[in-house]
Amino acid sequence: MESPLDSYLRALHADIASLTGGTPYSAGPGTPDPDPSQFGICLATADGYVYQVGDTASEFSIQSISKPFTYGLALADLGMDAVDEKVDVEPSGDPFNEVSLTKSSGRPPNAMVNAGALAATGLIKGSGGKSAIKRIVRTYSEFAGRHLTIDKHAVDAEIKISDRNHAFAYLLSSYGIIEGDPTAVLKNYLRQCSVQVTCRDLSIMAATLANGGTNPVTGVQAMDIGPVERVLSVMMTSGMYDDAGSWVASVGMPAKSGVGGGIIAVLPGEVGLAVYSPPLDHHGNSVRGVAVSERLSHDMEMHFVRSARPGRSAIRASYDITHAPSGIRRTDEGAALLLEFGNRAQVIELTGDLIFAGTESMVREVSGLDSSVEFVVLDVRRVDDVGAVALTMFQRLAASLADEHRELLLIDGEGSLADALNNSGHAVPTFRTRTAAVEHCEDRLLAIHGAGLNLPATVSVAASPALSPMDPADIAELAKLMERRRYDDGEIVRRVGQRFGGIFFIVSGQILTLTTGPDGKRIRLSTLSAGMTFGELALGSEDRQETTEKADGPVELMVLEADNLAKLEDENPRLATELWKALTRDAYTRVDQYLRETAVRIRD
């Protein structure tokens, strides 16, 4: 099935191809004239998927689209203050090749006009054994996701028609804006303009800007977010030269054009657009490129005002732990107490990006919780990006809750947010799974509100809840067939893949049920305590153990081994049937707990 976006772009391409106005740029005699019929459109998403139609693989000179990327490299090298001393950030309202320098300082108005671009190129120095121009081309290549090259014939042709730019270079040198040989700076500028790109390359370069400087295809961090933010800001106000105001009004995306026929536009966080069509209007912008951008902005609501959704909530779900209990089997008294006080532990699932809007919705949710809530558990496993504002808000939430004798906890599978909070001096209790976090809350609630509640540390086989439906005499008969075993903290009781080894009754201590996650790390599924059983589920998995059972502290077990169980089934089928009926009832009790947690997990 064809994507509706692919079919939309094909129709758009066919429609805009009918525009025949404009004149292609020519570098002069001896250079091939561009084919005015060539026309390509590419949309690259911020996660690296590319939609394309038309002439998207044809190479052409990047020309002035190079300017924002060299400007960004200068910002990365020297910092904003140093670059601002040489190049301003104000829109000029003049054509790209106009002499529009500040009279007192000679500073160009911005890095998108030719004078400002020359100044920015002059700020790039050689480093790490690479010349300035090699560093520039390497930066472009990291943005494009492939090795780009310079067309030397194009450079030679440009030099012959660059008297005006040469004059700019010497004028900038006279003001001290360019330090060093102005001719050498001019040559590097013409070389960067002669880098060969395709429409697809430009779309990936734009998407890398949209993705905060990380190439969404290769994963390479081509530029940090600080320079990207400044680059996009200047592109918005000045990237389309003396047509910038009209562009912002009609398209509303940071953009840059080049006389080679390319245009890029960036919708931060979402998509990079590139269009290639050589015929230019009187501003030096691709006629078809402008038309495509205007149509896409309108049809796809890509104008920055429309694309910035107001206050989109980051809250996926919010519920107390009575709706998602842990896997621990409690006594009847403990279960009743948790049913009464479970609403004092609230789980809030977050999703998406925690920038300003998402963070605000999270803070509002926590702030609006009833004052009786003692434990606030934030599940951030579905959060993609955490901005600085979110980190600050997490710190303040933790402090505010602590002041009210309440506690903030995190469920953070990767632990990245927990690490950031810990490094900032605001450590928050963190768990890899919801089960572990809920278990912690249950234990704390029992400790706080269960004063005088007798939670037995030892449960004999005779008192096992799993066997409670059975006759005491039958239980005593079963106990005779069992073997007592003890394990130290950390010892493995059962491993994944082992054959069915019998039924294990926990007399004292705790058993951790572990599995292996997609990253190869062990994940705790549940904690089994005194009075619970394990091992019987292996019978439903081709007689193979599906999880690892590990002692959490000293553990004492009574084990009905597989051989003794088989002997019981042969010699006393009535008792064996009663045993399996009791274990089945107990299993259904646990399944009910798991189903309630699963219902929470899959809820939209």
Coordinates of C-alpha atoms in Angstrom, one line a residue:
M1 CA 0.0 0.0 0.0
E2 CA 1.4 3.4 -1.0
S3 CA 1.7 6.0 1.8
P4 CA -0.8 8.8 1.5
L5 CA 2.1 11.2 1.9
D6 CA 3.9 9.6 -1.1
S7 CA 0.9 10.0 -3.2
Y8 CA 0.4 13.6 -2.0
L9 CA 4.0 14.5 -2.9
R10 CA 3.6 12.9 -6.4
A11 CA 0.5 15.0 -7.0
L12 CA 2.2 18.1 -5.6
H13 CA 5.3 17.5 -7.8
A14 CA 3.2 17.1 -10.9
D15 CA 1.3 20.3 -10.1
I16 CA 4.3 22.5 -9.3
A17 CA 6.2 21.2 -12.3
S18 CA 3.9 23.2 -14.5
L19 CA 5.6 26.4 -13.2
T20 CA 8.1 27.5 -15.8
G21 CA 9.1 30.9 -14.7
G22 CA 12.6 31.9 -13.4
T23 CA 16.1 31.7 -14.7
P24 CA 18.8 29.2 -13.7
Y25 CA 22.1 30.5 -12.2
S26 CA 25.1 30.2 -14.5
A27 CA 28.7 30.3 -13.3
G28 CA 29.8 31.6 -16.7
P29 CA 31.5 30.3 -19.8
G30 CA 32.9 26.8 -19.6
T31 CA 30.4 25.5 -17.1
P32 CA 27.4 23.3 -18.0
D33 CA 24.0 25.1 -17.8
P34 CA 21.6 23.6 -15.2
D35 CA 18.7 21.6 -16.6
P36 CA 15.6 23.8 -15.8
S37 CA 13.3 20.7 -16.0
Q38 CA 15.0 19.0 -13.0
F39 CA 12.8 19.0 -10.0
G40 CA 12.9 17.0 -6.8
I41 CA 11.2 17.1 -3.4
C42 CA 12.4 15.3 -0.2
L43 CA 10.9 15.2 3.2
A44 CA 13.1 13.6 5.9
T45 CA 11.5 13.1 9.3
A46 CA 13.3 13.7 12.6
D47 CA 13.6 9.9 13.0
G48 CA 15.2 9.4 9.6
Y49 CA 12.5 8.3 7.3
V50 CA 12.7 10.0 3.8
Y51 CA 9.8 10.6 1.4
Q52 CA 11.0 11.6 -2.0
V53 CA 9.8 12.3 -5.5
G54 CA 11.4 13.5 -8.7
D55 CA 15.1 14.3 -9.3
T56 CA 16.3 13.7 -5.8
A57 CA 19.6 12.0 -6.7
S58 CA 21.0 14.6 -9.1
E59 CA 24.1 16.4 -7.8
F60 CA 24.4 20.2 -7.8
S61 CA 26.3 22.9 -6.0
I62 CA 25.1 23.6 -2.5
Q63 CA 25.9 27.3 -2.9
S64 CA 24.5 29.5 -0.1
I65 CA 22.8 26.6 1.6
S66 CA 26.3 26.1 3.0
K67 CA 26.1 29.3 5.0
P68 CA 24.1 28.1 8.1
F69 CA 26.3 25.0 8.5
T70 CA 29.6 26.9 8.4
Y71 CA 28.1 29.5 10.7
G72 CA 27.1 26.7 13.1
L73 CA 30.7 25.3 12.9
A74 CA 32.1 28.7 13.8
L75 CA 29.7 28.9 16.8
A76 CA 30.7 25.5 17.9
D77 CA 34.4 26.4 17.6
L78 CA 34.4 29.8 19.2
G79 CA 31.2 30.3 21.1
M80 CA 28.4 32.8 20.5
D81 CA 30.1 35.9 22.0
A82 CA 33.2 35.6 19.9
V83 CA 31.2 35.0 16.7
D84 CA 28.8 37.9 17.5
E85 CA 31.8 40.2 17.6
K86 CA 32.3 39.5 13.9
V87 CA 28.8 38.8 12.6
D88 CA 25.5 40.3 13.8
V89 CA 22.2 38.4 13.9
E90 CA 19.9 41.1 12.5
P91 CA 17.9 40.7 9.2
S92 CA 19.2 43.2 6.6
G93 CA 16.2 43.5 4.3
D94 CA 18.8 43.7 1.5
P95 CA 19.7 41.3 -1.3
F96 CA 22.2 38.6 -0.5
N97 CA 25.1 40.4 -2.3
E98 CA 24.4 43.9 -1.0
V99 CA 27.1 45.9 0.9
S100 CA 25.3 46.3 4.2
L101 CA 27.9 46.5 6.9
T102 CA 27.7 48.4 10.2
K103 CA 29.4 51.8 9.5
S104 CA 31.3 52.0 12.8
S105 CA 32.5 48.4 13.1
G106 CA 32.2 46.9 9.6
R107 CA 30.2 44.0 11.1
P108 CA 27.9 42.2 8.6
P109 CA 24.2 42.1 9.6
N110 CA 24.0 38.2 9.7
A111 CA 25.7 35.1 8.4
M112 CA 23.2 34.4 5.6
V113 CA 24.2 37.3 3.4
N114 CA 27.5 37.0 1.4
A115 CA 29.5 39.4 3.6
G116 CA 28.4 37.6 6.8
A117 CA 29.1 34.2 5.2
L118 CA 32.6 35.3 4.3
A119 CA 33.2 36.5 7.8
A120 CA 31.9 33.1 9.2
T121 CA 34.2 31.2 6.9
G122 CA 37.1 33.3 8.0
L123 CA 36.5 32.2 11.6
I124 CA 37.1 28.5 10.8
K125 CA 40.7 27.4 11.4
G126 CA 42.5 24.1 10.8
S127 CA 42.5 21.6 13.6
G128 CA 43.5 18.1 14.3
G129 CA 45.6 17.8 11.1
K130 CA 42.8 19.0 8.9
S131 CA 42.6 22.3 7.1
A132 CA 39.8 24.7 7.5
I133 CA 38.0 23.6 4.3
K134 CA 38.4 20.0 5.2
R135 CA 36.7 20.6 8.5
I136 CA 33.9 22.5 6.8
V137 CA 33.3 19.7 4.3
R138 CA 33.5 17.1 7.1
T139 CA 30.8 19.0 9.0
Y140 CA 28.5 19.0 5.9
S141 CA 29.2 15.3 5.4
E142 CA 28.1 14.5 9.0
F143 CA 24.9 16.4 8.4
A144 CA 24.2 14.7 5.1
G145 CA 25.2 11.2 6.4
R146 CA 27.6 10.5 3.6
H147 CA 31.0 11.8 2.3
L148 CA 30.5 14.9 0.2
T149 CA 33.1 16.4 -2.2
I150 CA 34.0 19.7 -3.8
D151 CA 33.7 20.2 -7.6
K152 CA 37.0 21.8 -8.4
H153 CA 35.8 22.9 -11.9
A154 CA 32.9 24.8 -10.2
V155 CA 35.4 26.5 -7.9
D156 CA 37.5 27.7 -10.8
A157 CA 34.5 29.0 -12.6
E158 CA 33.2 30.8 -9.4
I159 CA 36.6 32.5 -8.9
K160 CA 36.4 34.2 -12.3
I161 CA 33.1 35.9 -11.5
S162 CA 33.7 36.7 -7.8
D163 CA 35.0 40.2 -8.0
R164 CA 32.2 41.5 -5.7
N165 CA 32.8 38.8 -3.1
H166 CA 36.6 39.5 -3.3
A167 CA 35.8 43.1 -2.6
F168 CA 33.7 42.1 0.4
A169 CA 36.6 40.0 1.7
Y170 CA 39.1 42.9 1.5
L171 CA 36.5 45.3 3.0
L172 CA 35.9 43.0 5.9
S173 CA 39.7 42.6 6.3
S174 CA 40.0 46.4 6.5
Y175 CA 37.7 46.4 9.5
G176 CA 39.5 43.5 11.2
I177 CA 36.4 41.2 10.7
I178 CA 38.5 38.9 8.6
E179 CA 41.9 38.2 10.1
G180 CA 44.6 36.9 7.8
D181 CA 44.6 36.6 4.0
P182 CA 41.2 37.7 2.6
T183 CA 41.9 35.9 -0.7
A184 CA 42.4 32.6 1.1
V185 CA 39.1 33.1 3.0
L186 CA 37.4 33.9 -0.3
K187 CA 38.7 30.6 -1.9
N188 CA 37.5 28.6 1.1
Y189 CA 34.1 30.3 0.8
L190 CA 33.9 29.4 -2.9
R191 CA 35.0 25.9 -2.2
Q192 CA 32.3 25.4 0.4
C193 CA 29.7 26.7 -2.1
S194 CA 30.9 24.2 -4.6
V195 CA 30.3 21.1 -2.4
Q196 CA 28.1 18.7 -4.4
V197 CA 24.8 17.6 -2.9
T198 CA 21.6 16.0 -3.8
C199 CA 18.1 16.9 -2.8
R200 CA 18.1 13.9 -0.5
D201 CA 21.3 15.0 1.1
L202 CA 19.8 18.4 1.8
S203 CA 16.7 16.9 3.4
I204 CA 18.9 14.8 5.8
M205 CA 20.9 17.9 6.6
A206 CA 17.7 19.8 7.3
A207 CA 16.3 16.9 9.4
T208 CA 19.6 16.8 11.4
L209 CA 18.9 20.5 12.3
A210 CA 15.3 19.5 13.1
N211 CA 16.6 16.7 15.3
G212 CA 18.7 19.0 17.4
G213 CA 22.0 18.4 15.6
T214 CA 21.9 14.6 15.6
N215 CA 21.7 12.9 12.2
P216 CA 18.6 10.8 12.4
V217 CA 19.9 8.3 9.9
T218 CA 23.5 7.7 11.1
G219 CA 23.0 8.8 14.8
V220 CA 26.1 11.0 14.5
Q221 CA 26.0 14.2 16.6
A222 CA 26.9 16.7 13.9
M223 CA 26.3 19.7 16.1
D224 CA 25.3 20.5 19.6
I225 CA 21.9 22.0 20.4
G226 CA 23.3 25.5 21.3
P227 CA 24.7 26.3 17.9
V228 CA 21.7 24.6 16.2
E229 CA 19.3 26.9 18.1
R230 CA 21.2 30.0 17.0
V231 CA 21.5 28.8 13.4
L232 CA 17.8 28.1 13.1
S233 CA 16.9 31.5 14.6
V234 CA 19.0 33.3 12.1
M235 CA 17.7 31.2 9.3
M236 CA 14.1 32.1 10.3
T237 CA 14.8 35.9 10.1
S238 CA 17.4 36.1 7.4
G239 CA 17.7 32.8 5.5
M240 CA 15.6 34.0 2.5
Y241 CA 17.3 37.5 2.3
D242 CA 15.0 40.3 1.3
D243 CA 12.1 37.9 0.9
A244 CA 12.4 36.7 4.6
G245 CA 9.3 38.6 5.9
S246 CA 7.1 37.1 3.2
W247 CA 8.6 33.7 3.8
V248 CA 7.9 33.7 7.5
A249 CA 4.3 34.8 6.9
S250 CA 3.6 32.3 4.2
V251 CA 5.8 29.3 5.1
G252 CA 6.8 29.9 8.8
M253 CA 9.9 27.6 9.0
P254 CA 13.6 28.4 9.3
A255 CA 14.9 28.1 5.7
K256 CA 17.9 28.7 3.4
S257 CA 18.1 28.9 -0.3
G258 CA 21.0 28.7 -2.8
V259 CA 21.5 29.9 -6.3
G260 CA 22.2 26.3 -7.3
G261 CA 18.5 25.7 -7.1
G262 CA 18.1 24.2 -3.7
I263 CA 16.0 25.2 -0.7
I264 CA 15.9 23.7 2.7
A265 CA 13.3 24.3 5.5
V266 CA 13.3 23.0 9.0
L267 CA 10.4 22.2 11.3
P268 CA 12.2 21.6 14.6
G269 CA 11.5 18.3 16.2
E270 CA 9.6 17.0 13.2
V271 CA 10.9 17.2 9.7
G272 CA 13.4 18.6 7.2
L273 CA 12.3 19.7 3.7
A274 CA 14.5 20.0 0.7
V275 CA 13.5 21.1 -2.9
Y276 CA 15.7 21.2 -5.9
S277 CA 14.7 23.1 -9.0
P278 CA 17.3 25.4 -10.8
P279 CA 15.1 28.3 -12.1
L280 CA 15.3 31.2 -9.7
D281 CA 13.2 34.3 -9.0
H282 CA 14.6 37.8 -8.6
H283 CA 15.5 37.2 -5.0
G284 CA 17.7 34.3 -6.0
N285 CA 15.3 31.6 -4.6
S286 CA 14.1 28.6 -6.5
V287 CA 10.6 29.4 -8.0
R288 CA 9.4 25.8 -7.6
G289 CA 11.1 25.5 -4.3
V290 CA 9.2 28.5 -2.8
A291 CA 5.9 27.2 -4.3
V292 CA 6.4 23.7 -2.8
S293 CA 7.3 25.1 0.6
E294 CA 4.2 27.3 0.6
R295 CA 1.9 24.5 -0.4
L296 CA 3.4 22.0 2.1
S297 CA 3.2 24.6 4.9
H298 CA -0.5 25.2 4.2
D299 CA -1.6 21.6 3.4
M300 CA 0.4 19.9 6.1
E301 CA 0.0 22.7 8.7
M302 CA 3.8 23.0 9.0
H303 CA 3.9 26.7 9.8
F304 CA 5.5 27.0 13.3
V305 CA 2.4 28.6 14.8
R306 CA 0.2 25.6 13.7
S307 CA 2.7 22.9 14.4
A308 CA 3.4 24.0 18.0
R309 CA 0.5 22.3 19.7
P310 CA -0.5 24.1 22.9
G311 CA 0.0 22.2 26.2
R312 CA 0.0 18.7 24.9
S313 CA -0.1 16.5 28.0
A314 CA 2.6 14.0 28.9
I315 CA 0.3 12.0 31.1
R316 CA -0.4 8.6 29.8
A317 CA -2.2 7.2 32.8
S318 CA -2.6 7.9 36.5
Y319 CA -3.8 5.3 39.1
D320 CA -3.2 4.1 42.6
I321 CA -1.5 0.8 43.4
T322 CA -4.8 -1.0 44.3
H323 CA -5.2 -1.2 40.5
A324 CA -1.8 -2.6 39.9
P325 CA -0.7 -4.7 42.9
S326 CA 2.7 -6.3 43.2
G327 CA 3.3 -10.0 42.8
I328 CA 3.7 -10.5 46.6
R329 CA 1.2 -12.8 48.3
R330 CA 0.1 -11.0 51.5
T331 CA -1.7 -12.3 54.5
D332 CA -5.4 -11.6 54.6
E333 CA -4.8 -8.8 57.2
G334 CA -2.0 -7.3 55.0
A335 CA -4.2 -7.5 51.8
A336 CA -7.1 -5.8 53.6
L337 CA -4.8 -3.0 54.9
L338 CA -3.4 -2.4 51.4
L339 CA -6.9 -2.3 50.0
E340 CA -7.7 0.4 52.5
F341 CA -4.5 2.5 52.1
G342 CA -3.4 1.6 48.6
N343 CA -4.8 4.9 47.3
R344 CA -2.0 6.7 49.2
A345 CA 0.5 5.5 46.6
Q346 CA -0.1 7.0 43.1
V347 CA 1.5 5.8 39.8
I348 CA 1.7 8.4 37.0
E349 CA 2.8 7.1 33.6
L350 CA 4.5 9.8 31.4
T351 CA 5.1 9.7 27.7
G352 CA 6.6 11.7 24.8
D353 CA 9.0 14.6 25.3
L354 CA 9.3 16.4 28.6
I355 CA 10.1 19.8 27.4
F356 CA 8.0 22.8 28.6
A357 CA 4.4 21.7 27.8
G358 CA 4.9 18.0 28.8
T359 CA 6.7 19.0 32.0
E360 CA 4.0 21.5 32.9
S361 CA 1.3 18.8 32.6
M362 CA 3.3 16.5 34.8
V363 CA 3.8 19.1 37.5
R364 CA 0.1 20.0 37.4
E365 CA -0.9 16.4 37.8
V366 CA 1.4 15.8 40.8
S367 CA 0.4 19.2 42.4
G368 CA -3.3 18.3 42.1
L369 CA -3.0 15.0 44.0
D370 CA -4.9 14.7 47.2
S371 CA -2.8 15.5 50.3
S372 CA -3.4 12.0 51.6
V373 CA -1.1 10.6 48.8
E374 CA 2.2 9.6 50.5
F375 CA 4.1 8.1 47.6
V376 CA 4.2 9.5 44.1
V377 CA 5.7 7.1 41.5
L378 CA 6.6 8.6 38.1
D379 CA 7.0 6.0 35.4
V380 CA 9.3 7.6 32.8
R381 CA 10.1 4.5 30.7
R382 CA 8.1 5.9 27.7
V383 CA 9.7 9.3 27.9
D384 CA 11.8 10.1 24.8
D385 CA 13.6 13.3 25.8
V386 CA 14.0 15.1 29.1
G387 CA 14.8 18.8 28.8
A388 CA 16.6 21.0 31.4
V389 CA 13.2 22.4 32.5
A390 CA 12.0 18.9 33.3
L391 CA 15.1 18.1 35.3
T392 CA 14.7 21.2 37.4
M393 CA 11.0 20.5 38.0
F394 CA 11.8 16.9 39.1
Q395 CA 14.3 18.3 41.6
R396 CA 11.7 20.8 42.9
L397 CA 9.0 18.2 43.1
A398 CA 11.2 15.8 45.1
A399 CA 12.1 18.7 47.5
S400 CA 8.5 19.9 47.9
L401 CA 7.1 16.4 48.6
A402 CA 9.9 15.7 51.1
D403 CA 8.9 19.0 52.9
E404 CA 5.4 17.5 53.3
H405 CA 6.8 14.1 54.5
R406 CA 5.9 12.5 51.2
E407 CA 8.2 10.7 48.7
L408 CA 8.9 10.8 45.0
L409 CA 10.0 7.6 43.3
L410 CA 10.9 6.8 39.7
I411 CA 10.4 3.9 37.4
D412 CA 13.3 4.4 34.9
G413 CA 14.3 1.3 32.9
E414 CA 17.5 2.8 31.5
G415 CA 18.3 4.9 34.6
S416 CA 19.3 8.0 32.6
L417 CA 17.0 10.4 34.4
A418 CA 17.9 8.9 37.8
D419 CA 21.6 9.3 37.0
A420 CA 21.0 13.0 36.0
L421 CA 19.1 13.6 39.3
N422 CA 21.8 11.8 41.3
N423 CA 24.5 13.9 39.6
S424 CA 22.7 17.1 40.5
G425 CA 22.5 16.1 44.1
H426 CA 18.8 15.2 44.1
A427 CA 18.9 11.4 44.3
V428 CA 15.4 9.8 43.9
P429 CA 14.6 6.1 44.7
T430 CA 14.5 4.4 41.3
F431 CA 13.2 1.1 40.1
R432 CA 13.6 -0.7 36.8
T433 CA 10.0 -2.2 36.8
R434 CA 6.6 -1.1 38.1
T435 CA 6.3 -4.3 40.1
A436 CA 9.4 -3.4 42.1
A437 CA 8.2 0.1 42.7
V438 CA 4.8 -1.0 43.8
E439 CA 6.3 -3.6 46.1
H440 CA 8.3 -0.9 47.8
C441 CA 5.2 1.2 48.3
E442 CA 3.2 -1.7 49.7
D443 CA 6.0 -2.5 52.1
R444 CA 6.2 1.1 53.3
L445 CA 2.4 1.4 53.6
L446 CA 2.3 -1.7 55.7
A447 CA 5.1 -0.4 57.9
I448 CA 3.4 3.0 58.4
H449 CA -0.2 1.9 58.8
G450 CA 0.1 -1.6 59.9
A451 CA 1.2 -1.0 63.5
G452 CA 0.5 -4.1 65.5
L453 CA -0.2 -6.1 62.3
N454 CA 1.3 -9.6 62.6
L455 CA 3.1 -10.3 59.3
P456 CA 4.6 -13.7 59.9
A457 CA 8.2 -14.3 58.9
T458 CA 7.7 -18.0 58.9
V459 CA 4.9 -20.0 57.4
S460 CA 5.0 -23.8 57.8
V461 CA 3.6 -26.1 55.2
A462 CA 0.6 -26.8 57.5
A463 CA -0.2 -23.1 57.5
S464 CA 0.5 -22.5 53.8
P465 CA -2.3 -20.3 52.2
A466 CA -1.9 -22.4 49.0
L467 CA -2.9 -25.5 50.8
S468 CA -5.6 -24.0 53.1
P469 CA -8.5 -25.7 51.2
M470 CA -7.1 -29.1 52.1
D471 CA -7.8 -31.3 55.1
P472 CA -5.0 -31.0 57.7
A473 CA -4.4 -34.7 57.7
D474 CA -3.8 -34.6 53.9
I475 CA -1.4 -31.7 54.4
A476 CA 0.5 -33.7 57.0
E477 CA 0.7 -36.6 54.6
L478 CA 2.2 -34.3 51.9
A479 CA 4.7 -32.8 54.4
K480 CA 6.1 -36.3 54.9
L481 CA 7.1 -36.4 51.2
M482 CA 8.9 -33.1 51.3
E483 CA 12.6 -32.3 51.8
R484 CA 13.8 -29.2 53.7
R485 CA 16.3 -27.0 51.9
R486 CA 18.1 -23.8 52.9
Y487 CA 19.7 -21.2 50.6
D488 CA 22.0 -18.2 51.4
D489 CA 21.4 -14.7 50.0
G490 CA 22.0 -14.6 46.2
E491 CA 22.0 -18.4 45.6
I492 CA 20.1 -19.6 42.6
V493 CA 17.3 -22.0 43.4
R494 CA 16.1 -22.7 39.9
R495 CA 17.6 -21.6 36.5
V496 CA 15.9 -20.9 33.2
G497 CA 15.7 -24.1 31.1
Q498 CA 15.9 -26.6 34.0
R499 CA 13.4 -29.4 33.8
F500 CA 10.5 -29.5 36.2
G501 CA 12.0 -30.1 39.7
G502 CA 9.0 -30.2 41.9
I503 CA 6.9 -27.8 44.0
F504 CA 8.7 -25.4 46.3
F505 CA 7.0 -24.1 49.4
I506 CA 8.6 -21.0 51.0
V507 CA 8.8 -21.4 54.7
S508 CA 10.8 -18.2 55.4
G509 CA 12.6 -15.5 53.5
Q510 CA 12.0 -14.2 50.0
I511 CA 12.5 -15.5 46.4
L512 CA 13.1 -13.2 43.5
T513 CA 11.6 -14.2 40.2
L514 CA 13.9 -12.9 37.4
T515 CA 13.9 -12.9 33.6
T516 CA 16.2 -11.5 31.0
G517 CA 15.2 -8.2 29.2
P518 CA 15.9 -7.2 25.6
D519 CA 19.1 -5.6 26.6
G520 CA 20.4 -8.8 28.2
K521 CA 20.0 -7.5 31.8
R522 CA 18.0 -9.3 34.4
I523 CA 14.6 -7.9 35.3
R524 CA 12.8 -8.7 38.5
L525 CA 9.2 -9.9 37.8
S526 CA 8.0 -10.5 41.3
T527 CA 9.0 -11.3 44.9
L528 CA 7.7 -14.4 46.5
S529 CA 7.5 -14.5 50.3
A530 CA 6.8 -17.0 53.1
G531 CA 3.6 -19.0 52.4
M532 CA 4.0 -18.9 48.6
T533 CA 4.9 -21.6 46.1
F534 CA 6.8 -21.8 42.9
G535 CA 8.0 -24.4 40.4
E536 CA 4.7 -25.7 39.3
L537 CA 4.4 -23.4 36.3
A538 CA 7.3 -25.3 34.6
L539 CA 4.8 -28.1 33.9
G540 CA 3.0 -25.7 31.5
S541 CA 6.2 -24.8 29.6
E542 CA 7.2 -28.2 28.2
D543 CA 8.5 -29.2 31.6
R544 CA 11.1 -26.3 31.4
Q545 CA 11.7 -23.5 33.9
E546 CA 10.9 -20.2 32.2
T547 CA 12.3 -17.9 34.9
T548 CA 15.2 -17.8 37.4
E549 CA 14.4 -18.1 41.1
K550 CA 17.0 -16.5 43.4
A551 CA 17.2 -16.2 47.1
D552 CA 16.8 -12.7 48.5
G553 CA 18.4 -13.1 51.8
P554 CA 18.4 -16.4 53.7
V555 CA 15.6 -18.7 52.6
E556 CA 14.2 -22.0 53.9
L557 CA 12.1 -24.2 51.6
M558 CA 10.1 -27.4 51.8
V559 CA 10.3 -29.2 48.4
L560 CA 8.0 -31.8 47.0
E561 CA 10.4 -33.2 44.4
A562 CA 9.3 -34.3 41.0
D563 CA 10.0 -38.0 41.7
N564 CA 8.0 -37.9 44.9
L565 CA 5.1 -36.1 43.2
A566 CA 5.0 -38.7 40.5
K567 CA 5.0 -41.4 43.2
L568 CA 2.2 -39.6 44.9
E569 CA 0.1 -39.5 41.7
D570 CA 0.6 -43.3 41.2
E571 CA 0.1 -44.4 44.8
N572 CA -2.5 -41.9 46.1
P573 CA -4.3 -40.2 43.2
R574 CA -7.0 -38.8 45.5
L575 CA -4.4 -36.8 47.5
A576 CA -2.6 -35.8 44.3
T577 CA -5.9 -34.5 42.9
E578 CA -6.6 -32.5 46.1
L579 CA -3.1 -31.0 45.9
W580 CA -3.5 -29.9 42.3
K581 CA -6.9 -28.4 43.1
A582 CA -5.5 -26.4 45.9
L583 CA -2.5 -25.2 43.8
T584 CA -4.9 -24.3 41.0
R585 CA -7.0 -22.1 43.2
D586 CA -3.9 -20.4 44.5
A587 CA -2.7 -19.8 40.9
Y588 CA -6.0 -18.2 40.0
T589 CA -5.5 -15.8 42.9
R590 CA -2.2 -14.7 41.5
V591 CA -3.5 -14.6 38.0
D592 CA -6.1 -12.2 39.1
Q593 CA -3.3 -9.9 40.4
Y594 CA -1.4 -10.2 37.2
L595 CA -4.5 -9.5 35.1
R596 CA -5.2 -6.3 37.0
E597 CA -1.6 -5.1 36.4
T598 CA -1.8 -6.1 32.8
A599 CA -5.0 -4.2 32.3
V600 CA -3.2 -1.1 33.6
R601 CA -0.2 -1.7 31.4
I602 CA -2.2 -2.0 28.1
R603 CA -4.6 0.8 28.9
D604 CA -4.3 3.7 26.4

